[in-house]
Coordinates of C-alpha atoms and ligand atoms in Angstrom, one line a residue:
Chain R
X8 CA 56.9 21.0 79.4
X9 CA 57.6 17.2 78.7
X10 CA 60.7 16.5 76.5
X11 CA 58.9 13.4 74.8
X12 CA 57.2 13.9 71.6
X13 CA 54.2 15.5 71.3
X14 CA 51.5 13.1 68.8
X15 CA 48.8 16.4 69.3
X16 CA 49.9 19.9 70.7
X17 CA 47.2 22.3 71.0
X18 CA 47.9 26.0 71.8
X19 CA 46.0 28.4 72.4
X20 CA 42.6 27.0 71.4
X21 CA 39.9 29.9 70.8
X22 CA 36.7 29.1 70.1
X23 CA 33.0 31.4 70.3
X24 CA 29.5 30.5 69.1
X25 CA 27.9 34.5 69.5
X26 CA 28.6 35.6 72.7
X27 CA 29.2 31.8 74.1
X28 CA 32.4 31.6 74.7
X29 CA 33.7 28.0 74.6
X30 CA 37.0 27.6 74.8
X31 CA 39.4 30.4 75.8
X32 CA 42.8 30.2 74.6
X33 CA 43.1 26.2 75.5
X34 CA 46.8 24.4 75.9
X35 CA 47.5 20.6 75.9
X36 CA 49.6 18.4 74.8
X37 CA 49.3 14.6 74.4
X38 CA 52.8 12.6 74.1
X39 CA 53.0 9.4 72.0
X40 CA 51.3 6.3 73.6
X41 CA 49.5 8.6 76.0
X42 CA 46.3 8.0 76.8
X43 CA 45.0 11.4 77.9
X44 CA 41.3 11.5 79.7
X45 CA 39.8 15.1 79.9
X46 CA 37.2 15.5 82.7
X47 CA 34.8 18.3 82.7
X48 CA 31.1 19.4 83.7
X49 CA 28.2 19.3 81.3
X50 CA 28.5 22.0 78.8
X51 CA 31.8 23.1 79.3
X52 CA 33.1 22.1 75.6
X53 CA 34.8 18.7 75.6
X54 CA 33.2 18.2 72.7
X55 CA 33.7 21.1 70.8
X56 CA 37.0 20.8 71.3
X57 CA 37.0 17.3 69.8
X58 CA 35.4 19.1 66.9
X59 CA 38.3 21.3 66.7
X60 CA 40.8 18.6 66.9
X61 CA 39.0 16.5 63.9
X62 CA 38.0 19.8 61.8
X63 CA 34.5 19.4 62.4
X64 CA 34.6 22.8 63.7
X65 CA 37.3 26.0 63.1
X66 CA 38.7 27.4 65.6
X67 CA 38.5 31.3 65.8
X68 CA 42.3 31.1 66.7
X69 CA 45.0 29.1 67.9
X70 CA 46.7 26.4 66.2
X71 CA 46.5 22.7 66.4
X72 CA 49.5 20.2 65.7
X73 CA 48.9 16.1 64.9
X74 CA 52.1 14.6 64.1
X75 CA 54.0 17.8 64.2
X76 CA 51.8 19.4 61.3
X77 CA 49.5 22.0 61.2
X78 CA 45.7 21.1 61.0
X79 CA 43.5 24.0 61.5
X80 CA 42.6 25.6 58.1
X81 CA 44.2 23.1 55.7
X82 CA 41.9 21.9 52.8
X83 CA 40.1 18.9 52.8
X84 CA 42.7 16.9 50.8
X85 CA 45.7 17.7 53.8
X86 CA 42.7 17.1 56.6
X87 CA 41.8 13.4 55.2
X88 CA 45.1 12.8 55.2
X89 CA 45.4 12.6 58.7
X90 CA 42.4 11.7 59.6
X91 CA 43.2 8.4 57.7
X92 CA 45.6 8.2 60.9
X93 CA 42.7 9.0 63.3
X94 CA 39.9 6.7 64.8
X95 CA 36.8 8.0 66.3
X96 CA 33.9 6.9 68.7
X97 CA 31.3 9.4 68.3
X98 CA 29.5 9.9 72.0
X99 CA 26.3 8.7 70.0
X100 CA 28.2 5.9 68.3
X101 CA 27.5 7.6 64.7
X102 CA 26.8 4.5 62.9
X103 CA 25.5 4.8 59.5
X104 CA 21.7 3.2 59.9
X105 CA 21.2 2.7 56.1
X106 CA 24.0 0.0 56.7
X107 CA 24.4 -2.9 57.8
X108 CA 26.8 -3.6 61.0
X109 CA 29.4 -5.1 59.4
X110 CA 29.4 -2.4 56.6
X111 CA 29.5 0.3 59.0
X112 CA 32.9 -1.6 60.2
X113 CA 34.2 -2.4 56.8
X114 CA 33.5 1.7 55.8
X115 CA 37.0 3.1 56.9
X116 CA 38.4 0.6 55.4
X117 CA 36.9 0.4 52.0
X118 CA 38.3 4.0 51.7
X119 CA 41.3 2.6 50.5
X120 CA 41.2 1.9 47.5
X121 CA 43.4 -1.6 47.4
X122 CA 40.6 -2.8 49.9
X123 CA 38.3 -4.7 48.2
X124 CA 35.2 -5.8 49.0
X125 CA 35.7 -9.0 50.6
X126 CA 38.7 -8.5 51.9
X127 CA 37.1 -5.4 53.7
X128 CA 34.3 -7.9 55.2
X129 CA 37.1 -10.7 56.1
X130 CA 38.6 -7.7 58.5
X131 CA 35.1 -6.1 59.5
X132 CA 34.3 -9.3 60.9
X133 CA 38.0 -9.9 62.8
X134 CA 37.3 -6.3 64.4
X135 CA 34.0 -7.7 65.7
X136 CA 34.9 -10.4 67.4
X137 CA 37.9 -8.6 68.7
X138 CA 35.0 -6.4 70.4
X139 CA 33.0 -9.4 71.5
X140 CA 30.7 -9.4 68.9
X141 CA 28.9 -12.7 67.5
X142 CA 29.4 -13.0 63.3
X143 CA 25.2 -13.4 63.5
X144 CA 25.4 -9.7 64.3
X145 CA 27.4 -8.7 61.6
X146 CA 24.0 -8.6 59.2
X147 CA 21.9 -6.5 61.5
X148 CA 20.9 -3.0 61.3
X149 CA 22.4 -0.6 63.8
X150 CA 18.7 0.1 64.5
X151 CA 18.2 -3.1 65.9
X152 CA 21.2 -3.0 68.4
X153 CA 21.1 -2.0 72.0
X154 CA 23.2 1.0 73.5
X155 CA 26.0 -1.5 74.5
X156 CA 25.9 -3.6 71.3
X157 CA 25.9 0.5 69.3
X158 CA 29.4 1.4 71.5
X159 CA 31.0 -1.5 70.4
X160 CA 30.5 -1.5 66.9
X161 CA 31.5 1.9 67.2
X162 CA 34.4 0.9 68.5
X163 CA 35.6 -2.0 66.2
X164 CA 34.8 0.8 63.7
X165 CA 37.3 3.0 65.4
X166 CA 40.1 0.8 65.5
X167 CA 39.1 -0.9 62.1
X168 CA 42.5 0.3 60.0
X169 CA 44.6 -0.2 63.4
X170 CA 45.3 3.9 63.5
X171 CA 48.0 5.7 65.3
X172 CA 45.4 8.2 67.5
X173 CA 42.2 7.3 68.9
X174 CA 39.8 9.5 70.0
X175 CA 36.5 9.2 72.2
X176 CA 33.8 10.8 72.8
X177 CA 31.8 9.7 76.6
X178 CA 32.5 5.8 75.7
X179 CA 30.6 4.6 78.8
X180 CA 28.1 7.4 79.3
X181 CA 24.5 5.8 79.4
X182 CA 25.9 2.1 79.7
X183 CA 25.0 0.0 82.7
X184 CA 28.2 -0.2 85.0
X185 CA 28.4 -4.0 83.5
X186 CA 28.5 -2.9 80.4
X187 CA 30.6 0.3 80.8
X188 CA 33.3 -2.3 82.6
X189 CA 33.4 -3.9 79.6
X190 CA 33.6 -1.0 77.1
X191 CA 36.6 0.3 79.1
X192 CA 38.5 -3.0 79.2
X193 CA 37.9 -3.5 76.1
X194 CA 39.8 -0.1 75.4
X195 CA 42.1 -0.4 77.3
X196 CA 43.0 -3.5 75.6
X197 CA 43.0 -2.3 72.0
X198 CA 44.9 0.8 73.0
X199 CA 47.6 -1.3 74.2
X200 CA 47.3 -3.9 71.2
X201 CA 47.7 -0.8 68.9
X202 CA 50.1 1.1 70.9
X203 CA 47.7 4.0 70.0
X204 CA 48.0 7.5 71.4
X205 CA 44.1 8.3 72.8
X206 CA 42.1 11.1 73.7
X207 CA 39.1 10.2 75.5
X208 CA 36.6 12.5 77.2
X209 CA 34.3 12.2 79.7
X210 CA 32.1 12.6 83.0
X211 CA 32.7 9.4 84.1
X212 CA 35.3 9.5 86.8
X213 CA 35.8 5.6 87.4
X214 CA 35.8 5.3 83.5
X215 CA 38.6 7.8 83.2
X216 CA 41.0 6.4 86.0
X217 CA 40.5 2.7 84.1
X218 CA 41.5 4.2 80.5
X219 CA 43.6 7.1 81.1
X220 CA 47.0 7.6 82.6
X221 CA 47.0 11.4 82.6
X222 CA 43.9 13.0 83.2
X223 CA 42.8 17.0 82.3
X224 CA 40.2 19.2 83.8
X225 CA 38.6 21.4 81.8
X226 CA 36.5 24.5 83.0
X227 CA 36.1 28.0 81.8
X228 CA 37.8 27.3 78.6
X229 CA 40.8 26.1 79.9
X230 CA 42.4 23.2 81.7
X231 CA 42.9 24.0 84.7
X232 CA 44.8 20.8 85.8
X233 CA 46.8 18.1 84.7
X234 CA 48.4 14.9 86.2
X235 CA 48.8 11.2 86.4
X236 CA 45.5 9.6 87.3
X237 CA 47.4 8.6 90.8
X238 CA 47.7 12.1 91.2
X239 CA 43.6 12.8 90.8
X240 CA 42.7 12.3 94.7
X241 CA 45.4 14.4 95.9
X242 CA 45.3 17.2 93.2
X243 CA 45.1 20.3 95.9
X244 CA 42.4 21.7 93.4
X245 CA 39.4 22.6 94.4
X246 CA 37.4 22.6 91.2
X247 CA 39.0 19.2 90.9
X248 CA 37.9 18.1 94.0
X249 CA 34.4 19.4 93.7
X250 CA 34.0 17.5 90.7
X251 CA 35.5 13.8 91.7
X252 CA 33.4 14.4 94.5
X253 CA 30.4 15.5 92.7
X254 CA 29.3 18.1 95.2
X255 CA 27.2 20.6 94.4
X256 CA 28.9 23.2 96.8
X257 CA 31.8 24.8 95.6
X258 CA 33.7 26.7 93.1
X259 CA 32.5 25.3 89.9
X260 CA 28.9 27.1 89.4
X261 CA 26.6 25.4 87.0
X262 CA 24.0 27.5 84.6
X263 CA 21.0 26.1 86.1
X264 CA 17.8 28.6 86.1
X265 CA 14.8 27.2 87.7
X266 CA 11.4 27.1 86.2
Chain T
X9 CA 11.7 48.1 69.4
X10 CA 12.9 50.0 66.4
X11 CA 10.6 49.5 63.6
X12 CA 13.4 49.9 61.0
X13 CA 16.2 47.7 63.0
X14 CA 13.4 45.2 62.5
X15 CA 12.8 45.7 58.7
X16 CA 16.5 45.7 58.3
X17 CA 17.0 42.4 60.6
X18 CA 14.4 40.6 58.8
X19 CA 16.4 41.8 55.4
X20 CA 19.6 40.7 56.4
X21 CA 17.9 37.3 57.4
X22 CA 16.2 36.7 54.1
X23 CA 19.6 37.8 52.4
X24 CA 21.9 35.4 54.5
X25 CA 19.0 32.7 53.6
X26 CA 19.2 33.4 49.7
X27 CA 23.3 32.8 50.0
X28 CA 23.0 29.7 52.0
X29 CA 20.9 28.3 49.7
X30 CA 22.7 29.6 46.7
X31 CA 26.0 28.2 48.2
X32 CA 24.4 25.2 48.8
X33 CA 23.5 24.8 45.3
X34 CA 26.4 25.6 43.6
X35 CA 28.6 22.7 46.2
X36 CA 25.7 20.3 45.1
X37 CA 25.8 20.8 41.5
X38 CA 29.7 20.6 41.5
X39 CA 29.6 17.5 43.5
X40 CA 27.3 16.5 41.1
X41 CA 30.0 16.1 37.7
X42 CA 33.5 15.4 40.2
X43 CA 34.5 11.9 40.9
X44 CA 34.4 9.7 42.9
X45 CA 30.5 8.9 41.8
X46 CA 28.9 6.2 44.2
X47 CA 27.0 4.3 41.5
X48 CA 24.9 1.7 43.7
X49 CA 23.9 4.8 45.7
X50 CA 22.5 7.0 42.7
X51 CA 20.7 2.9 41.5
X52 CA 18.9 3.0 44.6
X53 CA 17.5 6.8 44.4
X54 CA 16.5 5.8 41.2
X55 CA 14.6 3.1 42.4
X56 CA 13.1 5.4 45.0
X57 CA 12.4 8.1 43.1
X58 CA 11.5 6.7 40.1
X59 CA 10.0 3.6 40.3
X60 CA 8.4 3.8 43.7
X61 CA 6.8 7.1 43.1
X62 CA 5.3 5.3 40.2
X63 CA 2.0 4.5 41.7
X64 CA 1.5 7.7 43.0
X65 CA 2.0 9.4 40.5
X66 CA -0.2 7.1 38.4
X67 CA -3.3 7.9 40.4
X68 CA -3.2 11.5 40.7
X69 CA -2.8 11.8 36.8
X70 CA -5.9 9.5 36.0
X71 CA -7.8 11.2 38.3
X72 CA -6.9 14.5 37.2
X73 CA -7.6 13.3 33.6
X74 CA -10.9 12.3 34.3
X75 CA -12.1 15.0 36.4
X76 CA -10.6 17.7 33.6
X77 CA -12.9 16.0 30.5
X78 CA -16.1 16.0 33.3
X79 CA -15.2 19.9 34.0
X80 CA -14.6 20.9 30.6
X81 CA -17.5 18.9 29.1
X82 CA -19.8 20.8 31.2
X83 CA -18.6 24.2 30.8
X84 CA -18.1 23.8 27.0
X85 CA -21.7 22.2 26.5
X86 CA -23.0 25.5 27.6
X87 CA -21.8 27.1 24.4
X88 CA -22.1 23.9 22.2
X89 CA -18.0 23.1 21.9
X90 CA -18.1 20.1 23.2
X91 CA -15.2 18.9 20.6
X92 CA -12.7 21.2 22.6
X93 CA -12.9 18.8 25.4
X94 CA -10.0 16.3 24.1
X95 CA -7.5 19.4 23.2
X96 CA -8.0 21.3 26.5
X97 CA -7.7 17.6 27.8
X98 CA -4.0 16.9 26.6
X99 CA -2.9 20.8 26.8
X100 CA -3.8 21.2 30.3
X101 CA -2.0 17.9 31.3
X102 CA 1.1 17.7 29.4
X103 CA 2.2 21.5 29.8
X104 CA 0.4 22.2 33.2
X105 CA -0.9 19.6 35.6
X106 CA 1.5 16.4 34.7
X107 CA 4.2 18.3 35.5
X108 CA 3.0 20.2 38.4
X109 CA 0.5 17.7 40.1
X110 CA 3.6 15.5 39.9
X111 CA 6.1 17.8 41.4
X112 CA 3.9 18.3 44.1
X113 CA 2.8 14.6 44.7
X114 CA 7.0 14.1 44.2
X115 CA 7.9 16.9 46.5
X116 CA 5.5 15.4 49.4
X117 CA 6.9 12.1 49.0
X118 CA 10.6 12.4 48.4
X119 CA 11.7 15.7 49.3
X120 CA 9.9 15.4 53.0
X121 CA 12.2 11.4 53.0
X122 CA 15.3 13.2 52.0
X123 CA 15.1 15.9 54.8
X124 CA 14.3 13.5 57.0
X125 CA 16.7 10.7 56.6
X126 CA 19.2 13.7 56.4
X127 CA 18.4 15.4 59.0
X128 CA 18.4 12.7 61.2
X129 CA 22.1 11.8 60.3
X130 CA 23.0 15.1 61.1
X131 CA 21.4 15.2 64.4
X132 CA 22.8 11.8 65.6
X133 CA 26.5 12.4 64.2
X134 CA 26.2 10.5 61.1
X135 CA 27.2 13.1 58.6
X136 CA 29.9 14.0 61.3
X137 CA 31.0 10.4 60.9
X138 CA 31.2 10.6 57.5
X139 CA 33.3 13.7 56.8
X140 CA 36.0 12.2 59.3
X141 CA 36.3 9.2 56.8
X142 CA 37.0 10.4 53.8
X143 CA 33.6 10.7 52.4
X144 CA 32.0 14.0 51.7
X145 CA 28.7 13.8 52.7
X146 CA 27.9 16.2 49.2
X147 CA 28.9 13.1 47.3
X148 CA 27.5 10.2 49.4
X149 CA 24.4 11.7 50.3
X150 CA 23.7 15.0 48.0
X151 CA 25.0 14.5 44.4
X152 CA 22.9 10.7 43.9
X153 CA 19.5 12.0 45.1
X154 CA 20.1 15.3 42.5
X155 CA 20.9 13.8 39.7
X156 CA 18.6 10.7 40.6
X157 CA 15.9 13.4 40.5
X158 CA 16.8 15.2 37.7
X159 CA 17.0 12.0 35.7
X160 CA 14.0 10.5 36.8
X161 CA 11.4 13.1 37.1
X162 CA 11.0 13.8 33.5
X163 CA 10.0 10.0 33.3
X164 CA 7.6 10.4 36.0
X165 CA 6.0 13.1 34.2
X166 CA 5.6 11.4 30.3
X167 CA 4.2 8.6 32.4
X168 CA 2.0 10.9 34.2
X169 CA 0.9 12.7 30.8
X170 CA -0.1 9.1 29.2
X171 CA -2.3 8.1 31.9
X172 CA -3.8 11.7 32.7
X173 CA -4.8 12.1 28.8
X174 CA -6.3 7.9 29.2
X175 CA -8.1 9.6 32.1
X176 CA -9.6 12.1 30.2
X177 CA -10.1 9.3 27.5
X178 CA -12.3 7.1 29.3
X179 CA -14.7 9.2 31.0
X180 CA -15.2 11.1 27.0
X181 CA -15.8 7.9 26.0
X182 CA -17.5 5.6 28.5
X183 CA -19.7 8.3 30.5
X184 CA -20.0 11.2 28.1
X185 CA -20.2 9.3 24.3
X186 CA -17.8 10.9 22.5
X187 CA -16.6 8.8 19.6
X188 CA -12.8 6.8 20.0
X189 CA -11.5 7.3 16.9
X190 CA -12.8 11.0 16.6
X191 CA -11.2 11.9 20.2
X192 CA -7.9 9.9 19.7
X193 CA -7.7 12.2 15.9
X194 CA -8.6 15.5 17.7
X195 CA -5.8 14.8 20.8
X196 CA -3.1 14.1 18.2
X197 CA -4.0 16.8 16.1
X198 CA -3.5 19.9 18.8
X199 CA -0.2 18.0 20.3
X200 CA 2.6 19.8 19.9
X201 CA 6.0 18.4 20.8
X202 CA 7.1 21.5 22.4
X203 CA 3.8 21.1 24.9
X204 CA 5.2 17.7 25.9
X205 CA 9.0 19.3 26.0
X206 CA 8.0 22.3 27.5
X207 CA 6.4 20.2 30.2
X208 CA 9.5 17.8 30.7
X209 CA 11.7 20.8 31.2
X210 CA 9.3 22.0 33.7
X211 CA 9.7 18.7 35.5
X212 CA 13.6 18.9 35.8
X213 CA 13.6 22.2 37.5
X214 CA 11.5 21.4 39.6
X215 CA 13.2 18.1 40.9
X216 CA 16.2 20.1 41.1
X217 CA 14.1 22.9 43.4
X218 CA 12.5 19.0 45.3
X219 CA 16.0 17.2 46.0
X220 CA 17.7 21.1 46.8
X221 CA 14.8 21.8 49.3
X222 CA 15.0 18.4 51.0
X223 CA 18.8 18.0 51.5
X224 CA 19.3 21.8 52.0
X225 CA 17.0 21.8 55.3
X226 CA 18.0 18.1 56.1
X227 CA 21.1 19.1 56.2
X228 CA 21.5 22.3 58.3
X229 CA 19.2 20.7 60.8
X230 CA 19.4 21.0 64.3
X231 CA 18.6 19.8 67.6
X232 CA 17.0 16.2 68.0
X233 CA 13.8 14.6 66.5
X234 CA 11.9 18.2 66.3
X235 CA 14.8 19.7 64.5
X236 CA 14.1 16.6 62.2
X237 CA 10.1 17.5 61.8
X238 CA 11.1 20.8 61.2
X239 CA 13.2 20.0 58.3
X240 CA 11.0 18.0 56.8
X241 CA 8.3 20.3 57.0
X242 CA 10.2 22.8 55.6
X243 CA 11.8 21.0 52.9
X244 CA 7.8 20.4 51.4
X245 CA 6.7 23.8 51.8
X246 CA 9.5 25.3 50.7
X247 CA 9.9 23.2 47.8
X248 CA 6.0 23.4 46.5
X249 CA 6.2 27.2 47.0
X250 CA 9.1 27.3 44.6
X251 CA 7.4 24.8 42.3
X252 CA 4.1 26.9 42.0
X253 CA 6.2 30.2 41.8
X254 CA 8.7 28.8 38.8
X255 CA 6.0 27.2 37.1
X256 CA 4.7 30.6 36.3
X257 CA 7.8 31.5 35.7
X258 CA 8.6 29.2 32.8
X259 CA 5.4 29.3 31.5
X260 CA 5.8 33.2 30.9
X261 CA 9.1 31.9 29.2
X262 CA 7.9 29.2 27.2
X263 CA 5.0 32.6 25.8
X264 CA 7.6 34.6 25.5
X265 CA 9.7 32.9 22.9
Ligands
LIG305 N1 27.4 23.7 66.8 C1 27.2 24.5 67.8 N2 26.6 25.7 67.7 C2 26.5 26.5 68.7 N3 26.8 26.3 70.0 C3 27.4 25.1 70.2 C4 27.6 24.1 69.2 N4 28.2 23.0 69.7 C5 28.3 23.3 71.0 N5 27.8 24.5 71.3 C6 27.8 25.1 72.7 O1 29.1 24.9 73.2 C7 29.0 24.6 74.6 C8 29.8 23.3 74.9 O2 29.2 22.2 74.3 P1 29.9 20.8 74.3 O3 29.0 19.9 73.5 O4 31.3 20.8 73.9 O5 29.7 20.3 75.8 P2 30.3 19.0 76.5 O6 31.4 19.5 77.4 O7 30.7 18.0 75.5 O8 29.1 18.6 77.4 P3 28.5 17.1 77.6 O9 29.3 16.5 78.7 O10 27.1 17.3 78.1 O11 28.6 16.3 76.3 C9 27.6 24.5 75.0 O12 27.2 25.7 75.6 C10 26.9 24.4 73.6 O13 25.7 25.1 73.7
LIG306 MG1 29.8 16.2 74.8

């Protein structure tokens, strides 16, 4: 147990879709201006538990702390609050295609109501560039972005009211390494701008050493480590090891049923 | 297999459906009358619903006109009351075929949109997206295409019942002689207000069972692009089912009183 402050503390994290068994009595806690990176195999409910943190999702049991207050099965009212506090990349970006890029920046912000308009659009563009986005982009469609050009707007739509946590959801997954270089710089950078406490998740080992400074492993519905990223090569676990190795031989077994 | 775990699965399925959907309803409807109310969004449903359904509308009620005074004219010669023609002309469309011709025509266009362009949010993270900033996606999305519907179906319909009965109008005139003035006289004469009332009400449920049908299964949908066709095939099926089935339903009503 760390003596610093805990920004999330999660205990004890159940969660079951039928007999699917997701996450089994989860624990982690992410100090203030820690950016945690949780590693884990296909499947194994990183996301789901990023549901759970955000209240996408309930968990069955267990309780789930941001800022040293309860979130799991408060009303909507108490859950916006802190979400106000809370920027997200989806893993699919989640931009809204019935608006315009910009707008799709400018949405968290516009929330508030002393945001107006144009002062909304003044700031949307700022958080483009700050992503390395050109002002001609700012009037396209998300439909008419590529992959890269999707993450990034997602992005500057993350970190558009400068909040406390970030979360992310696979940032470089189905980038070219160019491109997933930049997306993880380009984090890293923000996050430090910010000071913002992050959460990011991933399969993306080289990804996760750039952005994170502790990293988690989860399998079976647990983590079953945690350290500094230095720490990852020497970790003295095997599932651990099977995974930064990406060996199919070991103790992690994967549900894969041939045809 | 046991034949009556089966019966009594299939129950319980149809049971949890009817709550869903009832649930669903009741969220909608509230969302419907509690601020905040995104004005621009309901303006552009309207425009959608209403003005761009205009033309399609349009043609299915001329058509339906004019094929109703042929029909008529040649069953009613055979017993020499060819002068019905221009009552069972503006009776059948305003309380009947406006209102369900239009549903349907409605239901194909918008409700299959609404499913889609919901459903597709929902399978790539956008109604996700949404309910982590602030906005509940019952407001944004749900409440403007409801009440857009509800306010602009009835339109569609009186629109739909002036250029059915100038369907029916033009072929009694120009290909079966009947006099103008005579025909105009004998359409006035048998309209009723409540025939025209009883098919706006008509109307308004069913763009209420249209907008439910497509956000209901845009909504809950699941799993990629097929989850998407799914929904949308759903949400028109369902939705002209319900339309047929209440349009008895009312018209037993409307007898009734
Ligand atoms: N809404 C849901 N309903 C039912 N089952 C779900 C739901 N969401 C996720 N699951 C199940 O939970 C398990 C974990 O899914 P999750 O999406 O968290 O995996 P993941 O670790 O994020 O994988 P990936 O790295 O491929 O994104 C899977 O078995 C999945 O089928
Ligand atoms: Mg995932």
């Amino acid at each position: 147990m760390s003596l610093g402050f805990s920004k999330i503390s999660i205990k004890n994290i159940h969660k079951a879709f039928g007999n699917n068994i997701v996450l089994d009595g989860l624990n982690l806690e992410i100090q203030k201006g820690q950016s945690m990176v949780i590693i884990g195999a296909s499947g194994t409910g990183k996301s789901v538990l990023l549901k759970n943190i955000i209240g996408l999702l309930k968990p069955d049991q267990g309780s789930i702390k941001v800022n040293g207050e309860e979130t799991v099965g408060v009303g909507w009212n108490r859950k916006q609050k802190f979400l106000k506090k809370v920027g997200i990349l989806f893993q699919n970006a989640g931009l809204f295609d019935s608006l315009t890029v910009w707008e799709n920046v400018a949405f968290p912000l516009m929330q508030d109501k002393s945001f107006d308009r144009k002062r909304a659009q003044k700031k949307a563009f700022e958080k483009l560039s700050e992503v390395g986005l050109a002002s001609d982009t700012a009037n396209l469609m998300p439909a008419e972005l590529s992959g890269g050009m999707k993450k990034r707007v997602g992005l500057a739509r993350a970190i558009a009211t400068d909040p406390e946590i970030i979360l992310f959801d696979e940032p470089t997954t189905g980038l070219d390494p160019i491109m997933g270089e930049i997306i993880n710089e380009l984090i890293v950078e923000k996050v430090q701008q910010l000071g913002a406490t992050t959460l990011s998740i991933t399969h993306d080992i080289s990804s996760a050493k750039k952005i994170g400074n502790k990293i988690a492993m989860i399998y079976g519905g647990k983590i079953i480590w945690i350290g500094e990223v230095s720490e990852l090569n020497s970790s003295g676990n095997k599932y651990v090891d099977q995974f930064i190795q990406g060996s199919a031989e070991g103790p992690i077994q994967m549900d894969f049923k041939p045809c | 297999m046991n034949p009556f775990a089966s019966i009594g699965r299939t129950v319980i399925a149809f049971a949890n459906h009817i709550g869903r959907i009832t649930i669903f309803t009741s969220r909608s409807l509230y969302h419907c009358f509690t601020p905040p109310f995104y004005w621009h969004l309901l303006i552009r449903q309207i425009i959608e619903i209403g003005f761009y359904s205009l033309p399609v509308v349009g043609m299915t009620a001329i058509f339906t006109g004019m094929v109703l005074a042929l029909q008529s004219y040649t069953g009613f010669a055979r017993f020499n009351a060819e002068g019905a023609v221009a009552g069972v002309v503006v009776l059948s469309i305003t309380r009947e075929l406006a209102p369900v011709l239009a549903g349907l025509m409605v239901s194909g266009r918008i409700g299959a949109a609404m499913a889609a362009e919901i459903g597709t949010m929902s399978v790539t993270e956008q109604l996700d997206a949404l309910k982590t900033l602030s906005t509940d996606p019952f407001k944004y999305l749900i409440a403007p295409r409801i009440i857009a519907g509800i306010l602009m179906l009835p339109i569609l319909v009186l629109v739909a019942d002036i250029v059915g009965v100038f369907g029916g109008y033009l072929i009694s005139i120009y290909k079966l002689g009947f006099n103008s003035t005579i025909y105009l006289e004998r359409t006035w004469e048998i309209l009723e207000p409540i025939d025209v009332i009883s098919g706006l009400v008509k109307a308004s449920v069913f763009r209420l069972i249209i907008s439910l049908m497509g956000c209901f299964h845009g909504y809950h949908s699941r799993g990629g692009a097929q989850g998407v066709g799914a929904a949308t095939t759903n949400a028109v099926v369902s939705a002209s089912v319900l339309i047929l089935a209440f349009n008895y339903v009312i018209t037993e009503l409307y007898f009734a009183i």
